[in-house]
């Protein structure tokens, strides 16, 4: 769905949530739930996505992309300190140099506290 959209803004996120709902009904894994939470973040906002993450956080505590996702959602809410902590957790467990570079960039580009 999102790769077929003309632009990010024109992505049919409600349809993507619906597809993840269906996928989760046949394959209820924490990673599917994480991807569903990301889509929820685009339809209902970061608070709703963070609530969805709360239900799977323990299952994915050692998965860097869960913490990176949490960091991005917290960034969107303007919660710099919490976003930084989430990105730093992701960075600590990131498996590849490319992941570590990306996460370092996310930390370095967080807005400064005023």
mmCIF file of N, CA and C in Angstrom:
data_model
loop_
_atom_site.group_PDB
_atom_site.id
_atom_site.type_symbol
_atom_site.label_atom_id
_atom_site.label_comp_id
_atom_site.label_asym_id
_atom_site.label_seq_id
_atom_site.Cartn_x
_atom_site.Cartn_y
_atom_site.Cartn_z
ATOM 1 N N UNK A 1 0.818 -1.196 0.000
ATOM 2 C CA UNK A 1 0.000 0.000 0.000
ATOM 3 C C UNK A 1 0.862 1.261 0.000
ATOM 4 N N UNK A 2 1.772 1.383 0.980
ATOM 5 C CA UNK A 2 2.521 2.633 1.069
ATOM 6 C C UNK A 2 3.498 2.786 -0.082
ATOM 7 N N UNK A 3 3.970 1.691 -0.653
ATOM 8 C CA UNK A 3 4.892 1.834 -1.782
ATOM 9 C C UNK A 3 4.145 2.200 -3.057
ATOM 10 N N UNK A 4 2.828 2.055 -3.077
ATOM 11 C CA UNK A 4 2.034 2.427 -4.241
ATOM 12 C C UNK A 4 1.491 3.847 -4.162
ATOM 13 N N UNK A 5 1.595 4.480 -3.028
ATOM 14 C CA UNK A 5 1.069 5.836 -2.866
ATOM 15 C C UNK A 5 1.917 6.825 -3.657
ATOM 16 N N UNK A 6 1.268 7.844 -4.173
ATOM 17 C CA UNK A 6 1.963 8.886 -4.919
ATOM 18 C C UNK A 6 2.948 9.619 -4.021
ATOM 19 N N UNK A 7 2.562 9.804 -2.754
ATOM 20 C CA UNK A 7 3.428 10.468 -1.784
ATOM 21 C C UNK A 7 3.137 9.881 -0.402
ATOM 22 N N UNK A 8 4.015 10.179 0.532
ATOM 23 C CA UNK A 8 3.804 9.717 1.906
ATOM 24 C C UNK A 8 2.465 10.216 2.436
ATOM 25 N N UNK A 9 2.151 11.490 2.168
ATOM 26 C CA UNK A 9 0.911 12.083 2.666
ATOM 27 C C UNK A 9 -0.336 11.421 2.087
ATOM 28 N N UNK A 10 -0.199 10.811 0.923
ATOM 29 C CA UNK A 10 -1.348 10.174 0.283
ATOM 30 C C UNK A 10 -1.443 8.677 0.584
ATOM 31 N N UNK A 11 -0.607 8.202 1.480
ATOM 32 C CA UNK A 11 -0.651 6.798 1.865
ATOM 33 C C UNK A 11 -1.969 6.495 2.569
ATOM 34 N N UNK A 12 -2.574 5.387 2.234
ATOM 35 C CA UNK A 12 -3.848 4.981 2.831
ATOM 36 C C UNK A 12 -3.574 4.240 4.144
ATOM 37 N N UNK A 13 -3.200 5.017 5.167
ATOM 38 C CA UNK A 13 -2.840 4.421 6.453
ATOM 39 C C UNK A 13 -3.982 3.653 7.111
ATOM 40 N N UNK A 14 -5.234 4.120 7.041
ATOM 41 C CA UNK A 14 -6.313 3.305 7.621
ATOM 42 C C UNK A 14 -6.395 1.910 6.978
ATOM 43 N N UNK A 15 -6.177 1.847 5.669
ATOM 44 C CA UNK A 15 -6.180 0.548 4.995
ATOM 45 C C UNK A 15 -5.009 -0.305 5.474
ATOM 46 N N UNK A 16 -3.867 0.315 5.699
ATOM 47 C CA UNK A 16 -2.701 -0.422 6.191
ATOM 48 C C UNK A 16 -2.970 -0.969 7.594
ATOM 49 N N UNK A 17 -3.589 -0.163 8.450
ATOM 50 C CA UNK A 17 -3.957 -0.659 9.787
ATOM 51 C C UNK A 17 -4.884 -1.860 9.649
ATOM 52 N N UNK A 18 -5.863 -1.759 8.768
ATOM 53 C CA UNK A 18 -6.800 -2.859 8.552
ATOM 54 C C UNK A 18 -6.077 -4.121 8.079
ATOM 55 N N UNK A 19 -5.126 -3.956 7.181
ATOM 56 C CA UNK A 19 -4.358 -5.112 6.701
ATOM 57 C C UNK A 19 -3.515 -5.722 7.817
ATOM 58 N N UNK A 20 -2.919 -4.866 8.649
ATOM 59 C CA UNK A 20 -2.164 -5.397 9.790
ATOM 60 C C UNK A 20 -3.085 -6.081 10.801
ATOM 61 N N UNK A 21 -4.299 -5.568 10.962
ATOM 62 C CA UNK A 21 -5.268 -6.249 11.829
ATOM 63 C C UNK A 21 -5.509 -7.670 11.328
ATOM 64 N N UNK A 22 -5.708 -7.790 10.027
ATOM 65 C CA UNK A 22 -5.935 -9.115 9.446
ATOM 66 C C UNK A 22 -4.696 -9.991 9.600
ATOM 67 N N UNK A 23 -3.533 -9.450 9.267
ATOM 68 C CA UNK A 23 -2.300 -10.225 9.399
ATOM 69 C C UNK A 23 -2.107 -10.696 10.839
ATOM 70 N N UNK A 24 -2.378 -9.800 11.790
ATOM 71 C CA UNK A 24 -2.215 -10.164 13.199
ATOM 72 C C UNK A 24 -3.178 -11.280 13.608
ATOM 73 N N UNK A 25 -4.351 -11.315 12.983
ATOM 74 C CA UNK A 25 -5.318 -12.371 13.320
ATOM 75 C C UNK A 25 -4.830 -13.750 12.890
ATOM 76 N N UNK A 26 -3.989 -13.812 11.863
ATOM 77 C CA UNK A 26 -3.470 -15.107 11.408
ATOM 78 C C UNK A 26 -2.028 -15.348 11.829
ATOM 79 N N UNK A 27 -1.322 -14.278 12.175
ATOM 80 C CA UNK A 27 0.078 -14.394 12.588
ATOM 81 C C UNK A 27 0.346 -13.384 13.709
ATOM 82 N N UNK A 28 -0.104 -13.690 14.926
ATOM 83 C CA UNK A 28 -0.018 -12.729 16.037
ATOM 84 C C UNK A 28 1.378 -12.649 16.660
ATOM 85 N N UNK A 29 2.308 -12.061 15.925
ATOM 86 C CA UNK A 29 3.670 -11.927 16.430
ATOM 87 C C UNK A 29 3.917 -10.505 16.924
ATOM 88 N N UNK A 30 4.868 -10.328 17.811
ATOM 89 C CA UNK A 30 5.193 -8.982 18.282
ATOM 90 C C UNK A 30 5.653 -8.044 17.159
ATOM 91 N N UNK A 31 6.347 -8.559 16.159
ATOM 92 C CA UNK A 31 6.813 -7.696 15.065
ATOM 93 C C UNK A 31 5.636 -7.210 14.221
ATOM 94 N N UNK A 32 4.658 -8.062 13.983
ATOM 95 C CA UNK A 32 3.448 -7.616 13.283
ATOM 96 C C UNK A 32 2.752 -6.543 14.118
ATOM 97 N N UNK A 33 2.680 -6.745 15.423
ATOM 98 C CA UNK A 33 2.066 -5.748 16.308
ATOM 99 C C UNK A 33 2.841 -4.432 16.271
ATOM 100 N N UNK A 34 4.166 -4.505 16.184
ATOM 101 C CA UNK A 34 4.984 -3.293 16.076
ATOM 102 C C UNK A 34 4.660 -2.545 14.787
ATOM 103 N N UNK A 35 4.607 -3.263 13.681
ATOM 104 C CA UNK A 35 4.302 -2.616 12.404
ATOM 105 C C UNK A 35 2.898 -2.024 12.408
ATOM 106 N N UNK A 36 1.966 -2.705 13.045
ATOM 107 C CA UNK A 36 0.608 -2.173 13.186
ATOM 108 C C UNK A 36 0.627 -0.885 14.008
ATOM 109 N N UNK A 37 1.411 -0.856 15.077
ATOM 110 C CA UNK A 37 1.508 0.348 15.913
ATOM 111 C C UNK A 37 2.048 1.523 15.108
ATOM 112 N N UNK A 38 3.003 1.263 14.230
ATOM 113 C CA UNK A 38 3.541 2.330 13.382
ATOM 114 C C UNK A 38 2.433 2.896 12.499
ATOM 115 N N UNK A 39 1.635 2.026 11.902
ATOM 116 C CA UNK A 39 0.527 2.490 11.065
ATOM 117 C C UNK A 39 -0.509 3.245 11.894
ATOM 118 N N UNK A 40 -0.758 2.792 13.106
ATOM 119 C CA UNK A 40 -1.675 3.507 14.003
ATOM 120 C C UNK A 40 -1.140 4.910 14.279
ATOM 121 N N UNK A 41 0.168 5.025 14.425
ATOM 122 C CA UNK A 41 0.770 6.336 14.640
ATOM 123 C C UNK A 41 0.480 7.304 13.510
ATOM 124 N N UNK A 42 0.339 6.775 12.307
ATOM 125 C CA UNK A 42 0.040 7.631 11.154
ATOM 126 C C UNK A 42 -1.443 7.953 11.039
ATOM 127 N N UNK A 43 -2.301 7.113 11.597
ATOM 128 C CA UNK A 43 -3.742 7.372 11.503
ATOM 129 C C UNK A 43 -4.299 8.076 12.730
ATOM 130 N N UNK A 44 -3.842 7.658 13.907
ATOM 131 C CA UNK A 44 -4.413 8.174 15.151
ATOM 132 C C UNK A 44 -3.450 9.041 15.944
ATOM 133 N N UNK A 45 -2.201 9.082 15.526
ATOM 134 C CA UNK A 45 -1.222 9.912 16.210
ATOM 135 C C UNK A 45 -0.293 9.124 17.109
ATOM 136 N N UNK A 46 0.781 9.783 17.549
ATOM 137 C CA UNK A 46 1.812 9.094 18.316
ATOM 138 C C UNK A 46 1.359 8.567 19.675
ATOM 139 N N UNK A 47 0.435 9.240 20.338
ATOM 140 C CA UNK A 47 -0.030 8.730 21.637
ATOM 141 C C UNK A 47 -0.691 7.366 21.497
ATOM 142 N N UNK A 48 -1.535 7.213 20.485
ATOM 143 C CA UNK A 48 -2.195 5.924 20.257
ATOM 144 C C UNK A 48 -1.182 4.848 19.900
ATOM 145 N N UNK A 49 -0.183 5.215 19.117
ATOM 146 C CA UNK A 49 0.856 4.247 18.752
ATOM 147 C C UNK A 49 1.656 3.824 19.979
ATOM 148 N N UNK A 50 1.977 4.780 20.844
ATOM 149 C CA UNK A 50 2.708 4.438 22.069
ATOM 150 C C UNK A 50 1.892 3.511 22.959
ATOM 151 N N UNK A 51 0.584 3.733 23.018
ATOM 152 C CA UNK A 51 -0.279 2.830 23.784
ATOM 153 C C UNK A 51 -0.219 1.421 23.206
ATOM 154 N N UNK A 52 -0.234 1.316 21.887
ATOM 155 C CA UNK A 52 -0.141 0.003 21.245
ATOM 156 C C UNK A 52 1.207 -0.650 21.540
ATOM 157 N N UNK A 53 2.262 0.151 21.593
ATOM 158 C CA UNK A 53 3.589 -0.396 21.898
ATOM 159 C C UNK A 53 3.671 -0.931 23.320
ATOM 160 N N UNK A 54 2.933 -0.327 24.237
ATOM 161 C CA UNK A 54 2.969 -0.766 25.634
ATOM 162 C C UNK A 54 2.598 -2.239 25.772
ATOM 163 N N UNK A 55 1.736 -2.713 24.909
ATOM 164 C CA UNK A 55 1.288 -4.107 25.008
ATOM 165 C C UNK A 55 2.336 -5.100 24.521
ATOM 166 N N UNK A 56 3.321 -4.634 23.761
ATOM 167 C CA UNK A 56 4.327 -5.551 23.205
ATOM 168 C C UNK A 56 5.742 -5.215 23.640
ATOM 169 N N UNK A 57 5.903 -4.149 24.391
ATOM 170 C CA UNK A 57 7.237 -3.681 24.760
ATOM 171 C C UNK A 57 8.124 -4.741 25.378
ATOM 172 N N UNK A 58 7.587 -5.523 26.292
ATOM 173 C CA UNK A 58 8.399 -6.543 26.960
ATOM 174 C C UNK A 58 8.841 -7.628 25.984
ATOM 175 N N UNK A 59 7.974 -7.958 25.029
ATOM 176 C CA UNK A 59 8.315 -8.992 24.050
ATOM 177 C C UNK A 59 9.431 -8.557 23.108
ATOM 178 N N UNK A 60 9.555 -7.262 22.900
ATOM 179 C CA UNK A 60 10.533 -6.754 21.938
ATOM 180 C C UNK A 60 11.620 -5.909 22.592
ATOM 181 N N UNK A 61 11.851 -6.099 23.874
ATOM 182 C CA UNK A 61 12.822 -5.264 24.583
ATOM 183 C C UNK A 61 14.230 -5.367 24.006
ATOM 184 N N UNK A 62 14.565 -6.483 23.392
ATOM 185 C CA UNK A 62 15.903 -6.639 22.815
ATOM 186 C C UNK A 62 15.911 -6.397 21.307
ATOM 187 N N UNK A 63 14.845 -5.817 20.782
ATOM 188 C CA UNK A 63 14.721 -5.536 19.349
ATOM 189 C C UNK A 63 14.896 -4.037 19.136
ATOM 190 N N UNK A 64 15.978 -3.666 18.495
ATOM 191 C CA UNK A 64 16.314 -2.246 18.370
ATOM 192 C C UNK A 64 15.241 -1.433 17.658
ATOM 193 N N UNK A 65 14.535 -2.034 16.712
ATOM 194 C CA UNK A 65 13.537 -1.264 15.971
ATOM 195 C C UNK A 65 12.332 -0.878 16.827
ATOM 196 N N UNK A 66 12.041 -1.637 17.861
ATOM 197 C CA UNK A 66 10.966 -1.242 18.773
ATOM 198 C C UNK A 66 11.356 0.041 19.506
ATOM 199 N N UNK A 67 12.591 0.094 19.984
ATOM 200 C CA UNK A 67 13.052 1.284 20.703
ATOM 201 C C UNK A 67 13.210 2.471 19.753
ATOM 202 N N UNK A 68 13.660 2.215 18.528
ATOM 203 C CA UNK A 68 13.772 3.292 17.541
ATOM 204 C C UNK A 68 12.393 3.855 17.210
ATOM 205 N N UNK A 69 11.422 2.979 17.065
ATOM 206 C CA UNK A 69 10.049 3.421 16.810
ATOM 207 C C UNK A 69 9.535 4.261 17.969
ATOM 208 N N UNK A 70 9.761 3.791 19.158
ATOM 209 C CA UNK A 70 9.335 4.545 20.349
ATOM 210 C C UNK A 70 9.997 5.925 20.363
ATOM 211 N N UNK A 71 11.286 5.975 20.038
ATOM 212 C CA UNK A 71 11.992 7.253 19.977
ATOM 213 C C UNK A 71 11.366 8.206 18.976
ATOM 214 N N UNK A 72 11.016 7.685 17.818
ATOM 215 C CA UNK A 72 10.407 8.524 16.787
ATOM 216 C C UNK A 72 9.048 9.052 17.233
ATOM 217 N N UNK A 73 8.263 8.211 17.862
ATOM 218 C CA UNK A 73 6.950 8.652 18.347
ATOM 219 C C UNK A 73 7.097 9.710 19.436
ATOM 220 N N UNK A 74 8.031 9.503 20.336
ATOM 221 C CA UNK A 74 8.268 10.485 21.397
ATOM 222 C C UNK A 74 8.807 11.790 20.822
ATOM 223 N N UNK A 75 9.635 11.708 19.800
ATOM 224 C CA UNK A 75 10.117 12.916 19.108
ATOM 225 C C UNK A 75 8.929 13.699 18.562
ATOM 226 N N UNK A 76 7.997 12.996 17.936
ATOM 227 C CA UNK A 76 6.822 13.655 17.366
ATOM 228 C C UNK A 76 5.999 14.360 18.434
ATOM 229 N N UNK A 77 6.051 13.859 19.658
ATOM 230 C CA UNK A 77 5.322 14.485 20.767
ATOM 231 C C UNK A 77 6.120 15.602 21.432
ATOM 232 N N UNK A 78 7.357 15.801 20.989
ATOM 233 C CA UNK A 78 8.201 16.834 21.580
ATOM 234 C C UNK A 78 8.835 16.426 22.892
ATOM 235 N N UNK A 79 8.852 15.133 23.182
ATOM 236 C CA UNK A 79 9.433 14.633 24.429
ATOM 237 C C UNK A 79 10.889 14.247 24.185
ATOM 238 N N UNK A 80 11.744 15.263 24.097
ATOM 239 C CA UNK A 80 13.134 15.090 23.709
ATOM 240 C C UNK A 80 13.891 14.115 24.602
ATOM 241 N N UNK A 81 13.798 14.280 25.901
ATOM 242 C CA UNK A 81 14.544 13.429 26.821
ATOM 243 C C UNK A 81 14.162 11.964 26.701
ATOM 244 N N UNK A 82 12.874 11.705 26.633
ATOM 245 C CA UNK A 82 12.405 10.324 26.499
ATOM 246 C C UNK A 82 12.753 9.757 25.129
ATOM 247 N N UNK A 83 12.659 10.596 24.102
ATOM 248 C CA UNK A 83 13.037 10.152 22.757
ATOM 249 C C UNK A 83 14.512 9.789 22.716
ATOM 250 N N UNK A 84 15.340 10.623 23.319
ATOM 251 C CA UNK A 84 16.776 10.354 23.341
ATOM 252 C C UNK A 84 17.071 9.044 24.062
ATOM 253 N N UNK A 85 16.418 8.818 25.181
ATOM 254 C CA UNK A 85 16.631 7.573 25.929
ATOM 255 C C UNK A 85 16.231 6.359 25.094
ATOM 256 N N UNK A 86 15.129 6.462 24.366
ATOM 257 C CA UNK A 86 14.689 5.346 23.522
ATOM 258 C C UNK A 86 15.679 5.104 22.388
ATOM 259 N N UNK A 87 16.124 6.185 21.743
ATOM 260 C CA UNK A 87 17.124 6.033 20.677
ATOM 261 C C UNK A 87 18.426 5.453 21.220
ATOM 262 N N UNK A 88 18.830 5.884 22.403
ATOM 263 C CA UNK A 88 20.073 5.360 22.991
ATOM 264 C C UNK A 88 19.947 3.873 23.315
ATOM 265 N N UNK A 89 18.774 3.444 23.762
ATOM 266 C CA UNK A 89 18.556 2.012 24.010
ATOM 267 C C UNK A 89 18.653 1.251 22.694
ATOM 268 N N UNK A 90 18.032 1.789 21.650
ATOM 269 C CA UNK A 90 18.102 1.148 20.333
ATOM 270 C C UNK A 90 19.545 1.079 19.848
ATOM 271 N N UNK A 91 20.273 2.169 20.038
ATOM 272 C CA UNK A 91 21.673 2.227 19.616
ATOM 273 C C UNK A 91 22.509 1.174 20.332
ATOM 274 N N UNK A 92 22.249 0.973 21.595
ATOM 275 C CA UNK A 92 23.025 0.012 22.389
ATOM 276 C C UNK A 92 22.852 -1.426 21.909
ATOM 277 N N UNK A 93 21.737 -1.720 21.272
ATOM 278 C CA UNK A 93 21.481 -3.097 20.837
ATOM 279 C C UNK A 93 21.384 -3.239 19.318
ATOM 280 N N UNK A 94 21.649 -2.165 18.596
ATOM 281 C CA UNK A 94 21.573 -2.213 17.131
ATOM 282 C C UNK A 94 22.608 -3.194 16.578
ATOM 283 N N UNK A 95 22.198 -4.060 15.649
ATOM 284 C CA UNK A 95 23.101 -5.115 15.193
ATOM 285 C C UNK A 95 24.080 -4.718 14.085
ATOM 286 N N UNK A 96 23.814 -3.624 13.388
ATOM 287 C CA UNK A 96 24.684 -3.283 12.259
ATOM 288 C C UNK A 96 25.211 -1.862 12.378
ATOM 289 N N UNK A 97 26.297 -1.614 11.696
ATOM 290 C CA UNK A 97 26.883 -0.273 11.674
ATOM 291 C C UNK A 97 25.919 0.724 11.035
ATOM 292 N N UNK A 98 25.217 0.310 9.996
ATOM 293 C CA UNK A 98 24.246 1.205 9.350
ATOM 294 C C UNK A 98 23.149 1.611 10.333
ATOM 295 N N UNK A 99 22.657 0.657 11.101
ATOM 296 C CA UNK A 99 21.653 0.978 12.124
ATOM 297 C C UNK A 99 22.217 1.955 13.143
ATOM 298 N N UNK A 100 23.444 1.715 13.569
ATOM 299 C CA UNK A 100 24.063 2.588 14.578
ATOM 300 C C UNK A 100 24.260 4.005 14.032
ATOM 301 N N UNK A 101 24.658 4.124 12.774
ATOM 302 C CA UNK A 101 24.805 5.461 12.168
ATOM 303 C C UNK A 101 23.460 6.175 12.124
ATOM 304 N N UNK A 102 22.423 5.469 11.697
ATOM 305 C CA UNK A 102 21.094 6.064 11.622
ATOM 306 C C UNK A 102 20.617 6.527 12.996
ATOM 307 N N UNK A 103 20.777 5.684 13.998
ATOM 308 C CA UNK A 103 20.315 6.029 15.342
ATOM 309 C C UNK A 103 21.123 7.171 15.937
ATOM 310 N N UNK A 104 22.409 7.191 15.663
ATOM 311 C CA UNK A 104 23.243 8.313 16.117
ATOM 312 C C UNK A 104 22.751 9.607 15.487
ATOM 313 N N UNK A 105 22.411 9.558 14.199
ATOM 314 C CA UNK A 105 21.878 10.742 13.517
ATOM 315 C C UNK A 105 20.558 11.184 14.151
ATOM 316 N N UNK A 106 19.709 10.227 14.500
ATOM 317 C CA UNK A 106 18.438 10.581 15.132
ATOM 318 C C UNK A 106 18.667 11.291 16.466
ATOM 319 N N UNK A 107 19.622 10.812 17.225
ATOM 320 C CA UNK A 107 19.941 11.443 18.513
ATOM 321 C C UNK A 107 20.494 12.842 18.289
ATOM 322 N N UNK A 108 21.422 12.962 17.346
ATOM 323 C CA UNK A 108 22.079 14.255 17.106
ATOM 324 C C UNK A 108 21.138 15.304 16.538
ATOM 325 N N UNK A 109 20.061 14.888 15.897
ATOM 326 C CA UNK A 109 19.143 15.859 15.293
ATOM 327 C C UNK A 109 17.895 16.122 16.137
ATOM 328 N N UNK A 110 17.877 15.592 17.350
ATOM 329 C CA UNK A 110 16.766 15.927 18.242
ATOM 330 C C UNK A 110 16.789 17.422 18.534
ATOM 331 N N UNK A 111 15.629 18.050 18.577
ATOM 332 C CA UNK A 111 15.603 19.474 18.931
ATOM 333 C C UNK A 111 16.211 19.690 20.312
ATOM 334 N N UNK A 112 16.858 20.805 20.479
ATOM 335 C CA UNK A 112 17.450 21.106 21.784
ATOM 336 C C UNK A 112 16.376 21.643 22.715
ATOM 337 N N UNK A 113 16.573 21.396 24.004
ATOM 338 C CA UNK A 113 15.654 21.944 25.003
ATOM 339 C C UNK A 113 15.852 23.443 25.084
ATOM 340 N N UNK A 114 14.757 24.154 25.172
ATOM 341 C CA UNK A 114 14.839 25.622 25.289
ATOM 342 C C UNK A 114 14.508 26.064 26.686
#
